[in-house]
CSV table of C-alpha atoms and ligand atoms in Angstrom, one decimal:
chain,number,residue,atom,x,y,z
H,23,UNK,CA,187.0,64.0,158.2
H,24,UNK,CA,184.3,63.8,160.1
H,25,UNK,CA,180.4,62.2,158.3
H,26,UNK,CA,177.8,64.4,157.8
H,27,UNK,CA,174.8,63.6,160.0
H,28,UNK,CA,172.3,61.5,158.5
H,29,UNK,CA,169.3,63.8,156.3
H,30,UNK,CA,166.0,64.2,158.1
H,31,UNK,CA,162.3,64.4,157.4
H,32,UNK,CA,160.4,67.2,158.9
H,33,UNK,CA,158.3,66.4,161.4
H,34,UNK,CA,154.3,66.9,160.4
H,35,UNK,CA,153.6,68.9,163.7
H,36,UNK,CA,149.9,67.4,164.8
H,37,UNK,CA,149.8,69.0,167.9
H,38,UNK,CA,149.9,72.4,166.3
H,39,UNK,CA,147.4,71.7,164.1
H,40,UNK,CA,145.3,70.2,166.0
H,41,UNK,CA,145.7,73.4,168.6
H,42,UNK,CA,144.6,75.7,165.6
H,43,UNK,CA,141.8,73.3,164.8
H,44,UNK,CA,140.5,73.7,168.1
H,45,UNK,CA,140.8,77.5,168.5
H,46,UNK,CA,138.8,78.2,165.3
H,47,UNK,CA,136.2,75.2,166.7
H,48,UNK,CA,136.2,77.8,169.3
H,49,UNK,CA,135.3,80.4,168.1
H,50,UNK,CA,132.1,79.0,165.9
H,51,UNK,CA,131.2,77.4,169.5
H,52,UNK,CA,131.2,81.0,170.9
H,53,UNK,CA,129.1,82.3,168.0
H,54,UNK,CA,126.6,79.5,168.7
H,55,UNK,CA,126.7,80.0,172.1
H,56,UNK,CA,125.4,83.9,171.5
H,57,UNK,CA,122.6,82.5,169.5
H,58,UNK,CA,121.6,80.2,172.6
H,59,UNK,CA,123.4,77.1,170.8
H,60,UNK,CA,125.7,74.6,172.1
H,61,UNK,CA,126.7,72.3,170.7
H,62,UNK,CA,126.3,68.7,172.8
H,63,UNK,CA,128.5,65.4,172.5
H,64,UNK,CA,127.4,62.4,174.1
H,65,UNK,CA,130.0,59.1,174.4
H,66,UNK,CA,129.0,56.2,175.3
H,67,UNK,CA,131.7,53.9,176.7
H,68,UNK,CA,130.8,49.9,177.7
H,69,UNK,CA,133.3,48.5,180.2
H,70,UNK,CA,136.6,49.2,181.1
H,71,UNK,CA,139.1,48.9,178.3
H,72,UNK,CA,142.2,50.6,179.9
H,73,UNK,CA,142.8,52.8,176.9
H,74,UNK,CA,139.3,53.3,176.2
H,75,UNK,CA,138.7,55.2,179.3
H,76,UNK,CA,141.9,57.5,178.8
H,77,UNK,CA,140.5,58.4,175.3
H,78,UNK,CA,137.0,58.8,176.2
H,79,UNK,CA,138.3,61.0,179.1
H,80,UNK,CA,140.6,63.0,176.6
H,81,UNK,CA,137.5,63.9,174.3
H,82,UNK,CA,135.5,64.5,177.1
H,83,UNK,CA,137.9,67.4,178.4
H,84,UNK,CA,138.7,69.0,175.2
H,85,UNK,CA,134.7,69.1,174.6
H,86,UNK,CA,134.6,71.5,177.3
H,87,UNK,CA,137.4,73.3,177.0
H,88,UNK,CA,136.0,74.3,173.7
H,89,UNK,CA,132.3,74.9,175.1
H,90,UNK,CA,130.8,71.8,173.5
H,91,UNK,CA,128.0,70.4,176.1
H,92,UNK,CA,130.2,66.6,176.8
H,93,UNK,CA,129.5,64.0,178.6
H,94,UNK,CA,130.2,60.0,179.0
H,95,UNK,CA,127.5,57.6,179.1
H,96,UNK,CA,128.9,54.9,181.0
H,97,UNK,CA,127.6,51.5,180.4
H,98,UNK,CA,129.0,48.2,182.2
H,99,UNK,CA,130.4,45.3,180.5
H,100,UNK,CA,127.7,43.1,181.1
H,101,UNK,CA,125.5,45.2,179.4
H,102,UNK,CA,122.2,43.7,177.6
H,103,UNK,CA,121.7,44.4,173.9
H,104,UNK,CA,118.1,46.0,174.8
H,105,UNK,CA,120.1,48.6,176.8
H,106,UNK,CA,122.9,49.7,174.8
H,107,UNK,CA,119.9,50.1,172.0
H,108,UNK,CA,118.0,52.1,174.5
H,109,UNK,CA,120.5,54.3,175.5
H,110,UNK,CA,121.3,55.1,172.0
H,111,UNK,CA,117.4,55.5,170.3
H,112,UNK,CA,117.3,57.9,173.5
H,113,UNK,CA,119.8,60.0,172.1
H,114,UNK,CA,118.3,59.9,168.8
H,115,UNK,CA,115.8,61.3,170.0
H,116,UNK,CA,116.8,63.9,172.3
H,117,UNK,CA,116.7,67.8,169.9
H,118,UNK,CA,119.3,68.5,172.7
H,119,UNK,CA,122.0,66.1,171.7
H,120,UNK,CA,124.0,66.9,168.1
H,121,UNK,CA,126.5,64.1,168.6
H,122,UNK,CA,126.7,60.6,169.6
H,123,UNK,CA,130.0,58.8,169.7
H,124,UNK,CA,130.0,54.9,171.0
H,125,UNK,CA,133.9,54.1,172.2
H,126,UNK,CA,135.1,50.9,170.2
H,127,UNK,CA,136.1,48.5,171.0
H,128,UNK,CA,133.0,46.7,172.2
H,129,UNK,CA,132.6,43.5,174.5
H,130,UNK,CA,132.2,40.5,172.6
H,131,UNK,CA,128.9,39.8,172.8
H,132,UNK,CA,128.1,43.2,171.3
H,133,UNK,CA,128.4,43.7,167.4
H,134,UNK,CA,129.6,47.7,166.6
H,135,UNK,CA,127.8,47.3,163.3
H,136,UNK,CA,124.7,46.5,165.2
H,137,UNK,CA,124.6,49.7,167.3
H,138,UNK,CA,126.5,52.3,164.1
H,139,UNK,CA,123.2,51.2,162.1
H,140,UNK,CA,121.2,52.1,165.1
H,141,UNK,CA,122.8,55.5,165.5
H,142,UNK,CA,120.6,58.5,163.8
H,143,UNK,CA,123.5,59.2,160.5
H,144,UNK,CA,123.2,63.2,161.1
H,145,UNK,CA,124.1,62.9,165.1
H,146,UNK,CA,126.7,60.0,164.0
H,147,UNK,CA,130.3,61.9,165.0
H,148,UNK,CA,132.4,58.7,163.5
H,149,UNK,CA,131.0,58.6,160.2
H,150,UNK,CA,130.5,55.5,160.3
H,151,UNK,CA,127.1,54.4,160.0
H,152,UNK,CA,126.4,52.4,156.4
H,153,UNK,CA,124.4,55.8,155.1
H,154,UNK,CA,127.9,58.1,156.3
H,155,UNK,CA,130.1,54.9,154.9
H,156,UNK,CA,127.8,54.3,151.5
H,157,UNK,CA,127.7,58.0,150.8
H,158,UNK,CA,131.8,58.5,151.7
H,159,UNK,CA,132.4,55.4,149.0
H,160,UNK,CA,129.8,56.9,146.3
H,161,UNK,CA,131.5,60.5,146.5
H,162,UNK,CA,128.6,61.9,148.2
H,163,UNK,CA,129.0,64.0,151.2
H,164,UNK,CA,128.6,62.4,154.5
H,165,UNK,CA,127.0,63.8,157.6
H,166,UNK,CA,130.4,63.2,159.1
H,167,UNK,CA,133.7,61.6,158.2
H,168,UNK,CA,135.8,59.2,159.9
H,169,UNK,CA,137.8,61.7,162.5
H,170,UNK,CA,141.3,59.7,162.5
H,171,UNK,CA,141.4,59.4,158.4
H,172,UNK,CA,140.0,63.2,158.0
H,173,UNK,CA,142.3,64.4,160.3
H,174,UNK,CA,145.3,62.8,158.0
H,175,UNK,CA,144.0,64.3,155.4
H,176,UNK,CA,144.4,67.8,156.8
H,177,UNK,CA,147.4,67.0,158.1
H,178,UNK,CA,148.5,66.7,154.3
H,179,UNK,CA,146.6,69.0,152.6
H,180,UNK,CA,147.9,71.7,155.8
H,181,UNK,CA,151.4,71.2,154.8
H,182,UNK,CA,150.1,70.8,151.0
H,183,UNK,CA,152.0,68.1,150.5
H,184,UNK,CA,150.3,66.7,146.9
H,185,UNK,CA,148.1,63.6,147.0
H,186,UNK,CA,146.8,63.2,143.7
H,187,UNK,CA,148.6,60.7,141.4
H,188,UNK,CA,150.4,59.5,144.2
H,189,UNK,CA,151.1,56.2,145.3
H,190,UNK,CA,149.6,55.8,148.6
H,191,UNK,CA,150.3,52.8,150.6
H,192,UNK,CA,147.9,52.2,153.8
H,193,UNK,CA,148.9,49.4,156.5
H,194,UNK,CA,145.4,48.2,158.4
H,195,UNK,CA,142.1,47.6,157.1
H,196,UNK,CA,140.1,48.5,160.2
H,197,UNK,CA,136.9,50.2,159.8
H,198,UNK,CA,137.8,53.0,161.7
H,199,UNK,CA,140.7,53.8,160.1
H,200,UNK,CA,142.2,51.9,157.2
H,201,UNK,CA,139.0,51.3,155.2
H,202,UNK,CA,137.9,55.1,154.9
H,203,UNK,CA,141.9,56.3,154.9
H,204,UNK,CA,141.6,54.2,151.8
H,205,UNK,CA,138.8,55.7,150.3
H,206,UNK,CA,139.6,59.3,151.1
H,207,UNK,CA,143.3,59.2,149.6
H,208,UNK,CA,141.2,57.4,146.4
H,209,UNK,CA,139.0,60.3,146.4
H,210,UNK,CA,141.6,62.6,145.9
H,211,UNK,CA,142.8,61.0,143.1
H,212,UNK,CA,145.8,58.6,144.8
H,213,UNK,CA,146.7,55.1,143.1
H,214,UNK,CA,145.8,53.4,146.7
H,215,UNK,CA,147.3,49.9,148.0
H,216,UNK,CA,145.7,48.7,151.1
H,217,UNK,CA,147.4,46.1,153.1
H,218,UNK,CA,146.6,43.9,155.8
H,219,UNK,CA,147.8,41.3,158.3
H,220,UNK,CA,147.5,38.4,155.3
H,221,UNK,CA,149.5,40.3,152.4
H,222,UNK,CA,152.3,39.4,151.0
H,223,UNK,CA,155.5,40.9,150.4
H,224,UNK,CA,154.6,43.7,152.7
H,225,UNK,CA,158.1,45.7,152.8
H,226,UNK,CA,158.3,45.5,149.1
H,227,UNK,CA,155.0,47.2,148.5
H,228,UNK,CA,155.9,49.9,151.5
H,229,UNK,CA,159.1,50.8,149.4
H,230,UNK,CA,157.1,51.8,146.6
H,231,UNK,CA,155.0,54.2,148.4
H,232,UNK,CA,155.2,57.8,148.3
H,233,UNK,CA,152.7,58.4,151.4
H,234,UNK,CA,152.6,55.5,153.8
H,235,UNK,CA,149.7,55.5,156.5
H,236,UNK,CA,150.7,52.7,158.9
H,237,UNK,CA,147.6,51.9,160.9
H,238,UNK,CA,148.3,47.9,162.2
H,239,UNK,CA,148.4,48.2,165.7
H,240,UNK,CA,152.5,46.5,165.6
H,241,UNK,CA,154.8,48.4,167.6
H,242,UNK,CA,157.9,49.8,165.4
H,243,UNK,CA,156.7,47.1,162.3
H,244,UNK,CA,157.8,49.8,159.4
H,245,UNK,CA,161.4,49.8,159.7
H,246,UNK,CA,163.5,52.4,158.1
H,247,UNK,CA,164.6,50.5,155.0
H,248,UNK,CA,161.0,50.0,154.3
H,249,UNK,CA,160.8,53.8,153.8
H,250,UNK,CA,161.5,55.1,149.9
H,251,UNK,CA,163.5,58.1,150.6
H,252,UNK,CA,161.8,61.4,150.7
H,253,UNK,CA,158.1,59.7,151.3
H,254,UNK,CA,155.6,60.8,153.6
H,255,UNK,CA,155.2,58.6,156.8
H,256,UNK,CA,152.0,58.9,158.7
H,257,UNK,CA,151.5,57.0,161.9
H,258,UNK,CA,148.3,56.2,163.3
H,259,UNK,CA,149.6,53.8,165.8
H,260,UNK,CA,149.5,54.0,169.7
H,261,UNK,CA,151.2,51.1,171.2
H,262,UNK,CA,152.0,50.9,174.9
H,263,UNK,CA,155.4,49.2,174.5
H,264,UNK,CA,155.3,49.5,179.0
H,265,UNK,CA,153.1,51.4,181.2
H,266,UNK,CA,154.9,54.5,180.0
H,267,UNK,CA,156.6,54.2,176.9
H,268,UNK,CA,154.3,55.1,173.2
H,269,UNK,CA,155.6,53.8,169.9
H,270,UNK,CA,153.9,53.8,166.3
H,271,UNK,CA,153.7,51.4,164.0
H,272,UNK,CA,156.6,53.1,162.6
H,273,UNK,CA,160.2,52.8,163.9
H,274,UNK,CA,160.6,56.5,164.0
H,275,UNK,CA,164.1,56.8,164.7
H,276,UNK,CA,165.5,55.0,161.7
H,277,UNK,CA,162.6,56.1,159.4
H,278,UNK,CA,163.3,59.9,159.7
H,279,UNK,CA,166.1,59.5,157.9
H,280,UNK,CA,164.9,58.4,155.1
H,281,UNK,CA,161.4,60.0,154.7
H,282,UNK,CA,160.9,63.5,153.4
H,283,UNK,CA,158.0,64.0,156.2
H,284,UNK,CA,156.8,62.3,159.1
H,285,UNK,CA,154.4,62.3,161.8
H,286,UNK,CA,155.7,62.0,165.4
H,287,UNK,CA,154.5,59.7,168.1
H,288,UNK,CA,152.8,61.1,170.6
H,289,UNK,CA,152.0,64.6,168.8
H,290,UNK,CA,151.5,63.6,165.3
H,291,UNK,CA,147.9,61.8,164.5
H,292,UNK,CA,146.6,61.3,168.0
H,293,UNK,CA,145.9,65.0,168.9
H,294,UNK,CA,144.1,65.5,164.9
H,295,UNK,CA,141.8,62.9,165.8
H,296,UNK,CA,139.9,64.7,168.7
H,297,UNK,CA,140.5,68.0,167.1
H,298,UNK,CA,137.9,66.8,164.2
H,299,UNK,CA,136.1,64.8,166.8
H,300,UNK,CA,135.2,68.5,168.0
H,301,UNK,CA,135.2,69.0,164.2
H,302,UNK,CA,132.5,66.9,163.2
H,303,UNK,CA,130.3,67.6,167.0
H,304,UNK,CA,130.0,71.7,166.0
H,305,UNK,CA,128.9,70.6,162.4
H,306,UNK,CA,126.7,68.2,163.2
H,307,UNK,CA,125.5,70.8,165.2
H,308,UNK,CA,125.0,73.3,163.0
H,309,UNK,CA,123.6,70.7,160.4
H,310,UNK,CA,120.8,70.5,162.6
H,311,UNK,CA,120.2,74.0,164.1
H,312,UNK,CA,120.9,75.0,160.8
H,313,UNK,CA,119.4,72.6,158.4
A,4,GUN,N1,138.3,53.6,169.2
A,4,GUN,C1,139.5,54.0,168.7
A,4,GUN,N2,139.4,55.0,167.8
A,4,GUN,C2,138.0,55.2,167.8
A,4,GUN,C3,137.3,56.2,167.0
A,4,GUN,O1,137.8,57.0,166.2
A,4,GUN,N3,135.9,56.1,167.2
A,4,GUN,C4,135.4,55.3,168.1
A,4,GUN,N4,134.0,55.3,168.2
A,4,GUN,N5,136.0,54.4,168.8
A,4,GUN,C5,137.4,54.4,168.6
């Protein structure tokens, strides 16, 4: 007799999301536009991190596709403190500019914190300037939230798959993704375990989860028998494994068998995260124009 295929999740389609994102950020761009609006993105990019500049070339081109006024700020490595902090105040203070992204991560000798506090908080596209951060931890609405963790959570709440009372486990305390992931899945009423490069017992904890959010930077670390079966798997990460090859931070192969839904990689989180970055630029926008 011959075995019955091994079950599998469904696939949490990013891509199309992030299409249908786009086309409605679209349209409110064309409705601007009538009014004599556009909406303008500035990124500022220091150096010449590899992936940085594939990222920052990515937004860049889906900002005009859309209609959104984009362009990069490029900055070299060697770049002096009173510089970078120029460049930004200047787009402060520019009525013309809505948005204001700074590419991470930063040379050394350059602290992000340093230059997120400098940003103005309602032209702050990342959300995460201590005002955007403070008021995402206090409940309050921010000018703008993270784009990566927002766009998660409209991946779930898209395929309304339930997060309150959920046990949500998240892999990767980074600022720009872990951290807020925590505090939105809190927000929405998830028991919330967030786990880091010095916890223990890390599989153990992973099994118990009914929405994992593995956002580590390891290639492949969740394996399959981490997964509790029928769980919801998203995968933030975006390793280069060669000069071709991406993998998660989830062994997707053997975990599809056991989760209920997961996100693919490529096609899963990376496409969400410009879609709100596009998001976030036409509300800032209209924040301002607006008031
Ligand atoms: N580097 C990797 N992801 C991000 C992000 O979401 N925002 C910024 N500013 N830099 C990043």
């Amino acid at each position: 007799m011959m075995s019955s295929p091994p079950p599998s999740a469904q696939c949490l389609d990013g891509k199309a999301l992030a299409a249908q994102w786009q086309a409605d950020t679209k349209q409110t761009v064309d409705r601007l536009r009538h009014t004599g609006i556009v909406p303008a993105l500035r990124v500022i990019q220091v150096g010449e991190v590899a992936a940085s500049s594939v990222y920052v070339r990515r937004k860049a081109q889906v900002a005009q596709a859309l209609g959104i006024d984009s362009d990069i700020v490029h900055l070299p490595a060697d770049v002096s403190h009173e510089t970078l902090s120029d460049v930004i105040v200047g787009l402060n203070n520019d009525s013309a500019i809505h948005a204001i992204l700074l590419q991470l991560p930063l040379p050394s000798h350059l602290n992000p914190l340093v230059y997120q506090a400098l940003t103005d908080p309602k032209k702050d596209v990342d959300g995460f300037h201590p005002m955007n951060l403070g008021r995402l931890l206090a409940g309050d609405t921010p000018y703008a939230l993270p784009c990566t963790p927002w766009g998660c959570i409209g991946l779930l709440e898209a395929y309304n798959l339930s997060i309150a009372g959920k046990h949500a486990v998240v892999i990767g305390r980074s600022n720009i993704v872990g951290k807020p992931m925590a505090h939105l899945l809190l927000q929405r009423q998830a028991t919330v375990t967030l786990c880091h490069s010095k916890t223990v017992g890390l599989p153990a904890l992973v099994r118990q989860a009914d929405i994992v959010v593995a956002a580590v930077g390891v290639p492949e670390l969740v394996r399959g028998d981490w997964i509790k079966p029928g769980a919801v798997v998203i995968d933030v990460g975006i390793n280069r494994t060669n000069q071709v090859t991406l993998v998660g931070d989830v062994a997707f192969e053997e975990a599809q068998t056991v989760a209920g839904w997961i996100t693919p990689v490529p096609g899963g989180v990376g496409p969400l995260t410009i879609a709100t970055l596009m998001r976030n630029t036409v509300a800032l926008c209209q924040q301002q124009v607006q008031g």
